[in-house]
mmCIF file of C-alpha atoms in Angstrom:
data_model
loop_
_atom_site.group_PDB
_atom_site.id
_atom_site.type_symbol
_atom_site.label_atom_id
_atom_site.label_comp_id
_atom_site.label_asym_id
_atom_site.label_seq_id
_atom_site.Cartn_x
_atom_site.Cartn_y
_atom_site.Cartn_z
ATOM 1 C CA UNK A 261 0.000 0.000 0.000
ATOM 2 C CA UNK A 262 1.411 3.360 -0.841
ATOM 3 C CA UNK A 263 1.475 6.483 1.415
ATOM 4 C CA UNK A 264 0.272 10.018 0.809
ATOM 5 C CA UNK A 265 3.616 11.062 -0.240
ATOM 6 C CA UNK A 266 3.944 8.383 -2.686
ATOM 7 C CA UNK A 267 0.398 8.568 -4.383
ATOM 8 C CA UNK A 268 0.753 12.547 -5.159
ATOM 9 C CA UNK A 269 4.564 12.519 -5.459
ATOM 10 C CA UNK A 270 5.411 15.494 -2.884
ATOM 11 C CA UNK A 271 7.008 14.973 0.003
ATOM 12 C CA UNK A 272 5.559 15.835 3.499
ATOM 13 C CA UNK A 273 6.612 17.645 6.495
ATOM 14 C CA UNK A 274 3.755 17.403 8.839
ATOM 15 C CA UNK A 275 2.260 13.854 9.135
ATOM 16 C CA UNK A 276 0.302 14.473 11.616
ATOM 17 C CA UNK A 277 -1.895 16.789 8.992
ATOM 18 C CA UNK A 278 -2.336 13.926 7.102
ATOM 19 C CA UNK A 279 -3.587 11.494 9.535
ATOM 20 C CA UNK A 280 -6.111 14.055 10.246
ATOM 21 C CA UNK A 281 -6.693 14.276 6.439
ATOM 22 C CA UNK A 282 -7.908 10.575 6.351
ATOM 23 C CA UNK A 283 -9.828 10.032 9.716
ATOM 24 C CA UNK A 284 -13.268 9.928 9.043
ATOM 25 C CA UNK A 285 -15.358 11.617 11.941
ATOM 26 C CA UNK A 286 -16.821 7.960 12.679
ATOM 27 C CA UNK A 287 -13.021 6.909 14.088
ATOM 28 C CA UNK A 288 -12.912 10.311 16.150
ATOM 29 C CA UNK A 289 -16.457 9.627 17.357
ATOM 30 C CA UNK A 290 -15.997 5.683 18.054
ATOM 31 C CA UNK A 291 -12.589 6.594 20.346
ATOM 32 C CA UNK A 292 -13.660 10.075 21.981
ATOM 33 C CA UNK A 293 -10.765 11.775 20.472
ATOM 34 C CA UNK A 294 -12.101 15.947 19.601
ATOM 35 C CA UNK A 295 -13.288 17.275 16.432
ATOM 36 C CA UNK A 296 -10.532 18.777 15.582
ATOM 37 C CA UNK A 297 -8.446 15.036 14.637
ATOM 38 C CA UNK A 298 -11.359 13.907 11.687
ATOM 39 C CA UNK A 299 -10.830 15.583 8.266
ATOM 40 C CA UNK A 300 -13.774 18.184 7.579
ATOM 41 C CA UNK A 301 -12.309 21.071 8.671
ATOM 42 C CA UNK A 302 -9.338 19.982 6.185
ATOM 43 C CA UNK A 303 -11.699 19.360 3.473
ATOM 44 C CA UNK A 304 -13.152 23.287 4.254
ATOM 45 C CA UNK A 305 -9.776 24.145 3.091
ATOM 46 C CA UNK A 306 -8.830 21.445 0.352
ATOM 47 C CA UNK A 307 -12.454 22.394 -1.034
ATOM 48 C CA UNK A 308 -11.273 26.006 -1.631
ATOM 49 C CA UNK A 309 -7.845 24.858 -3.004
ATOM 50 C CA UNK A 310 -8.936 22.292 -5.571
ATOM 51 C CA UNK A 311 -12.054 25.428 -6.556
ATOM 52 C CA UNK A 312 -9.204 28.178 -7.078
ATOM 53 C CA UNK A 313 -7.135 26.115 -8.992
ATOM 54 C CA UNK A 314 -9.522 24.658 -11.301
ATOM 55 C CA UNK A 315 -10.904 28.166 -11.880
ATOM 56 C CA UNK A 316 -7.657 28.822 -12.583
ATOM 57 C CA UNK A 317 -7.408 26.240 -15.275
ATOM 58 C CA UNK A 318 -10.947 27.250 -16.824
ATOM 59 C CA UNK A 319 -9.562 31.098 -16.993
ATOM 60 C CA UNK A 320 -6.758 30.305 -19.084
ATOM 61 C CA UNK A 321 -7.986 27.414 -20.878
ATOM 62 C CA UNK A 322 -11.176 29.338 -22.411
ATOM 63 C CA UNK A 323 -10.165 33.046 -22.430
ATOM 64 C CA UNK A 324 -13.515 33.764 -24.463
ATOM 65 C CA UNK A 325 -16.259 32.056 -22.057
ATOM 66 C CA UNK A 326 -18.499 33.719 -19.924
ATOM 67 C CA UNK A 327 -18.606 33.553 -15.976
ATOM 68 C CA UNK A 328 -21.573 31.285 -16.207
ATOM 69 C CA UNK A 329 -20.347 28.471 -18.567
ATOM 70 C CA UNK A 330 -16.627 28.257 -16.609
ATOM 71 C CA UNK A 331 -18.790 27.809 -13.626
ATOM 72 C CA UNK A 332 -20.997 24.663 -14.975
ATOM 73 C CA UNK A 333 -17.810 23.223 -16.306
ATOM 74 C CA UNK A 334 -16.300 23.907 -12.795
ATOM 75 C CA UNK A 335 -19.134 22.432 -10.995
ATOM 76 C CA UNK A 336 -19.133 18.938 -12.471
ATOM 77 C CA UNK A 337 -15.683 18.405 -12.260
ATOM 78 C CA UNK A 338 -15.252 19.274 -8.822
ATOM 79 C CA UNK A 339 -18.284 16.935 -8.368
ATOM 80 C CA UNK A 340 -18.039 14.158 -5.821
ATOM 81 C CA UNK A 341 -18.633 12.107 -8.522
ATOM 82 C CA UNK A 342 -15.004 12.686 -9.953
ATOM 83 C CA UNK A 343 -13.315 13.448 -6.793
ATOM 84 C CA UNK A 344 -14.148 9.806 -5.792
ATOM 85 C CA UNK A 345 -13.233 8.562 -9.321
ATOM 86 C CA UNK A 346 -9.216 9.994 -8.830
ATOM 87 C CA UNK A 347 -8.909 8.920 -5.023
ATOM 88 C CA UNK A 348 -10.065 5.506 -5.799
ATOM 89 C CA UNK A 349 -7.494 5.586 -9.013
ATOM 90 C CA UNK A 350 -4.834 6.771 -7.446
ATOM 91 C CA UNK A 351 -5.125 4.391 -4.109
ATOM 92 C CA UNK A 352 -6.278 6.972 -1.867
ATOM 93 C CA UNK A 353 -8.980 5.264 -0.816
ATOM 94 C CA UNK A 354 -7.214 2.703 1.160
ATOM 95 C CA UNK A 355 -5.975 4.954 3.435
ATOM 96 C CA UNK A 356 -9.521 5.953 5.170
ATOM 97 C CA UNK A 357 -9.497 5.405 8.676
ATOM 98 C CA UNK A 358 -13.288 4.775 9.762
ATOM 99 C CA UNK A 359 -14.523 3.161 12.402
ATOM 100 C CA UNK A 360 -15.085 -0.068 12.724
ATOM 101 C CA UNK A 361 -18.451 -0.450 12.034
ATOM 102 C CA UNK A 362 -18.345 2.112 9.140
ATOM 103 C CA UNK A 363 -15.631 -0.304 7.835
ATOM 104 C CA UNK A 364 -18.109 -3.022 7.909
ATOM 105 C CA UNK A 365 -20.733 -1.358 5.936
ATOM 106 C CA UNK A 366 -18.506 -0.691 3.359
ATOM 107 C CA UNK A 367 -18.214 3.505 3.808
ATOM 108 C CA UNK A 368 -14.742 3.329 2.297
ATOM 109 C CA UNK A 369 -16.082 3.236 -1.240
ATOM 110 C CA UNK A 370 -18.782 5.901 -0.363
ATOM 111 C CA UNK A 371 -18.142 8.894 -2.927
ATOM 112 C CA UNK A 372 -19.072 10.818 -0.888
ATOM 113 C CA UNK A 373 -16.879 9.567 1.649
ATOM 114 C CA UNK A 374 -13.872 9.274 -1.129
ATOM 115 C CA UNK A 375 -14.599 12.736 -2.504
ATOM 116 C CA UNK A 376 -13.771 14.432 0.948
ATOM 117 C CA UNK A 377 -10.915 12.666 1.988
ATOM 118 C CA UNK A 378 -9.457 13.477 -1.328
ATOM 119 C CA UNK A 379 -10.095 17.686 -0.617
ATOM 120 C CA UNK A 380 -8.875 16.704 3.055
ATOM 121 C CA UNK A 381 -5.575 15.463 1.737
ATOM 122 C CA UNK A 382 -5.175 18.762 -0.537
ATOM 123 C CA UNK A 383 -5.865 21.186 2.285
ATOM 124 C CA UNK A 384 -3.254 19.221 4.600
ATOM 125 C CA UNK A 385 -0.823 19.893 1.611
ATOM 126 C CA UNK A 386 -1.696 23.629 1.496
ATOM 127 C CA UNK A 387 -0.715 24.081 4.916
ATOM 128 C CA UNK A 388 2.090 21.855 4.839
ATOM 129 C CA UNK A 389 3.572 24.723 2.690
ATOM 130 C CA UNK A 390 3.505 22.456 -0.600
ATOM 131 C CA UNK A 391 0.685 24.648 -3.077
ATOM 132 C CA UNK A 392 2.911 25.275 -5.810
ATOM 133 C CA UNK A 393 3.458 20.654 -6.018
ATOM 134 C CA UNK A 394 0.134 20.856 -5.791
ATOM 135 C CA UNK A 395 -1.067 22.786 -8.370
ATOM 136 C CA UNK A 396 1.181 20.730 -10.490
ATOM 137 C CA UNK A 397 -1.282 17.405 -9.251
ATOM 138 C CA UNK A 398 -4.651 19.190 -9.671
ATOM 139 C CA UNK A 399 -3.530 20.119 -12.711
ATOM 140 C CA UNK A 400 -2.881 17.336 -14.367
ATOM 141 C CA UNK A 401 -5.518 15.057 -12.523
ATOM 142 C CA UNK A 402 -8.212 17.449 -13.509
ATOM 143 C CA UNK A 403 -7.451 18.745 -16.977
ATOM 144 C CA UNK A 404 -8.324 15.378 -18.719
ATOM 145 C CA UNK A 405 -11.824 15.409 -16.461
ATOM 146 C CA UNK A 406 -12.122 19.246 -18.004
ATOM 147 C CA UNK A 407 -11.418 17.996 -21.515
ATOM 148 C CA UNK A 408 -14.166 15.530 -21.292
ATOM 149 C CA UNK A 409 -16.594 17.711 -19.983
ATOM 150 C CA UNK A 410 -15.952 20.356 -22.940
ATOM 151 C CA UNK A 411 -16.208 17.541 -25.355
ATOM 152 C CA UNK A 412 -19.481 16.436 -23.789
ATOM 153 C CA UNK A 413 -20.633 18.987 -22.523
ATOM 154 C CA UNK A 414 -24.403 17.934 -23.285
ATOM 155 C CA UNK A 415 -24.074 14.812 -21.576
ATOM 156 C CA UNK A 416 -23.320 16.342 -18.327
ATOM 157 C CA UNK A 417 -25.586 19.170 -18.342
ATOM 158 C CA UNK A 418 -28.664 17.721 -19.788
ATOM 159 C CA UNK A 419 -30.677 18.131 -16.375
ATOM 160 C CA UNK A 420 -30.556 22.011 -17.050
ATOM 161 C CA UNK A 421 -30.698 21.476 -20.760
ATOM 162 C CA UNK A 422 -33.899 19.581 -20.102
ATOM 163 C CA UNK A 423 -35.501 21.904 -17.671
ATOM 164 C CA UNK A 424 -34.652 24.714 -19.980
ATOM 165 C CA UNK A 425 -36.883 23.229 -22.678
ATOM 166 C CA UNK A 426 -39.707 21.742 -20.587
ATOM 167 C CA UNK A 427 -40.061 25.758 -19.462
ATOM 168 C CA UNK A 428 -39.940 27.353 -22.947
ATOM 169 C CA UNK A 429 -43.063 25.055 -23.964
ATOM 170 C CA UNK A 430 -45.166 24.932 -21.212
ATOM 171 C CA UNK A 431 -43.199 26.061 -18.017
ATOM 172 C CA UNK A 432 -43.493 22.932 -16.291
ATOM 173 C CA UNK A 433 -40.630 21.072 -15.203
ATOM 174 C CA UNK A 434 -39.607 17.468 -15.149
ATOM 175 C CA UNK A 435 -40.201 15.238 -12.407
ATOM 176 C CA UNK A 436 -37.297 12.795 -10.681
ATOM 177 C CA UNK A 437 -38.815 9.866 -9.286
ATOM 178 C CA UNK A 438 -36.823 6.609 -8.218
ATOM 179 C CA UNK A 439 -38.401 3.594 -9.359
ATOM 180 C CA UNK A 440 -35.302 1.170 -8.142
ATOM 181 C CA UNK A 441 -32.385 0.281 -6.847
ATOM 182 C CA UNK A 442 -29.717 -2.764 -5.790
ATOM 183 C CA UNK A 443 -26.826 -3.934 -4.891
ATOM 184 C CA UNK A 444 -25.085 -3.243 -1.041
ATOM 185 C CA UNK A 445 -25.272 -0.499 0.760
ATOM 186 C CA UNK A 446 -21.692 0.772 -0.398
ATOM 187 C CA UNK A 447 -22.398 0.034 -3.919
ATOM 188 C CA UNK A 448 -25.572 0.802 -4.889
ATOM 189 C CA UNK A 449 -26.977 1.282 -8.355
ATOM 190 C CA UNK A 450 -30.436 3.526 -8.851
ATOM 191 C CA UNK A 451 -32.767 3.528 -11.450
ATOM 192 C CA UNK A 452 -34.656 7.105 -12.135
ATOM 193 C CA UNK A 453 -37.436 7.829 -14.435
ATOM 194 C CA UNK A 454 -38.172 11.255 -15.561
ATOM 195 C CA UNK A 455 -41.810 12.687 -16.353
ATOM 196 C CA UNK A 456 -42.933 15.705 -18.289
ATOM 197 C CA UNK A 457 -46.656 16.587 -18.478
ATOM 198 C CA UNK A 458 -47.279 13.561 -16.417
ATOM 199 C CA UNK A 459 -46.261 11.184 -18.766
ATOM 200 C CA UNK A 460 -42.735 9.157 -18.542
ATOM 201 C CA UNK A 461 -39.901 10.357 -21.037
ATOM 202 C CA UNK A 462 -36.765 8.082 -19.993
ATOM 203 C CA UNK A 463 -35.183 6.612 -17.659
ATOM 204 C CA UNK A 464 -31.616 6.191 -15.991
ATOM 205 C CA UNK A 465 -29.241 4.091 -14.169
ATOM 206 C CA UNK A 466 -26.518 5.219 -11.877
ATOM 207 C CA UNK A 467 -24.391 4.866 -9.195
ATOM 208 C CA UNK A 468 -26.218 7.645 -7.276
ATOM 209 C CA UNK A 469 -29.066 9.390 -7.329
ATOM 210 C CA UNK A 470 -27.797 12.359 -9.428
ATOM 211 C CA UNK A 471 -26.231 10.300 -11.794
ATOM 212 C CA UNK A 472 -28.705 8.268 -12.702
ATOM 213 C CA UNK A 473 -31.077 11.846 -12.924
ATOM 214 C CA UNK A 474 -28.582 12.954 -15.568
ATOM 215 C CA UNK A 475 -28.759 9.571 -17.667
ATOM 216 C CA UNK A 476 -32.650 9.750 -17.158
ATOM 217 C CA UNK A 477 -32.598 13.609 -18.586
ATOM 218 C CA UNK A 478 -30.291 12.746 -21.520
ATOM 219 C CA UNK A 479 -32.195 10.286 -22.612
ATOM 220 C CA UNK A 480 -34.999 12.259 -22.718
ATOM 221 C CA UNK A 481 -33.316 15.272 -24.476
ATOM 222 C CA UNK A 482 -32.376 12.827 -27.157
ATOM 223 C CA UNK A 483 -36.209 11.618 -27.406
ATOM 224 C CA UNK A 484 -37.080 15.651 -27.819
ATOM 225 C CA UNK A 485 -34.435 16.447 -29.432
ATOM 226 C CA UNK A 486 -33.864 18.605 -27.771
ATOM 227 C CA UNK A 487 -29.649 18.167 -28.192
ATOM 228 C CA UNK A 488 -27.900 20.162 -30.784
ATOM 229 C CA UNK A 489 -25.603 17.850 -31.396
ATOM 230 C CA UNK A 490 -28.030 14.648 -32.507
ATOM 231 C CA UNK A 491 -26.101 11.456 -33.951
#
């Protein structure tokens, strides 16, 4: 198993930080130790870290796009849904200290879980004095995430693309309802429909709730076509 210092490639000063970094507040809570020893206010930080530099990225990257399409682009890569993606990649993951009962149930995989452990890990780096090593990381863990969102832009924003229309017809909007879902509690897989005028368009499957909103919608944008870029 690799350490902290060996996953991002920059070395640390403080390990204490980092053990802080990766306790969930189940271990702190299970043992009596304070507040102050789980990760969230570290992920406060990391959270504002990983948003600057990304920002940063977008402002360079598109020097002709408006405040409001850097910040969808922003938004869904900063998502817990690719936070999780890179710390499970990169081995992060493993290095979760829950409690033991949260072990059991499988939080470890959570995205949730993954996704602020991962911000944890880059705030305990900015006050380790390492932000310029870490730029370097976010950078190139992120720009391929940024790349794929530009390309598919449609895919990832079809809830809004979706609403959008609904409104310009009839200003009603569509309706998320979960008709399923499976698997253990620390992998689950739902299944969404989405209505419009009270009649099913689509549905979706993912492995959360939003995700599997987002298949549901693009499905249904390609049934209205309502996307501009139809295969």
């Amino acid at each position: 198993m690799k350490t902290v210092s060996e996953i991002f490639n920059i070395p640390i000063e403080n390990e204490e930080l980092f053990t802080q970094a990766l306790t969930h507040p189940s271990y702190t809570k299970e043992n009596n130790l304070s507040y102050e020893k789980n990760y969230e206010r570290l992920e406060f930080l990391g959270d504002a870290v990983l948003k600057l530099t990304v920002s940063d990225v977008l402002y360079r990257k598109y020097p002709n796009s408006q405040e409001g399409e850097m910040s969808k682009i922003r938004s869904i890569v900063v998502s817990d849904a690719t936070l999780s993606t890179i710390a499970k990649n990169i081995g992060l993951t493993d290095l979760i200290i829950l409690a033991k009962h949260e072990e059991k149930q499988g939080c470890r995989n959570l995205e949730s879980v993954c996704a602020c452990a991962f911000e944890a890990v880059l705030g305990a780096y900015y006050l380790d004095g390492k932000f310029s090593e870490l730029v370097k990381f976010i950078k190139t863990q992120f720009t391929p995430y940024i790349e794929d969102v530009e390309n598919n832009f449609e895919k990832f924003n079809a809830k809004a693309l979706l609403q959008e229309y609904t409104q310009s017809q009839t200003k009603e909007t569509p309706v998320y309802s979960l008709i399923g879902e499976s698997g253990p509690a620390h992998k689950k897989v739902f299944e969404v429909s989405v209505s419009y005028k009270d009649e099913i368009i689509a549905t979706g499957v993912g492995k959360s709730k939003k995700d599997a909103e987002q298949q549901a919608a693009y499905s249904a944008c390609e049934k209205l076509g309502v996307l501009k870029c139809q295969k």
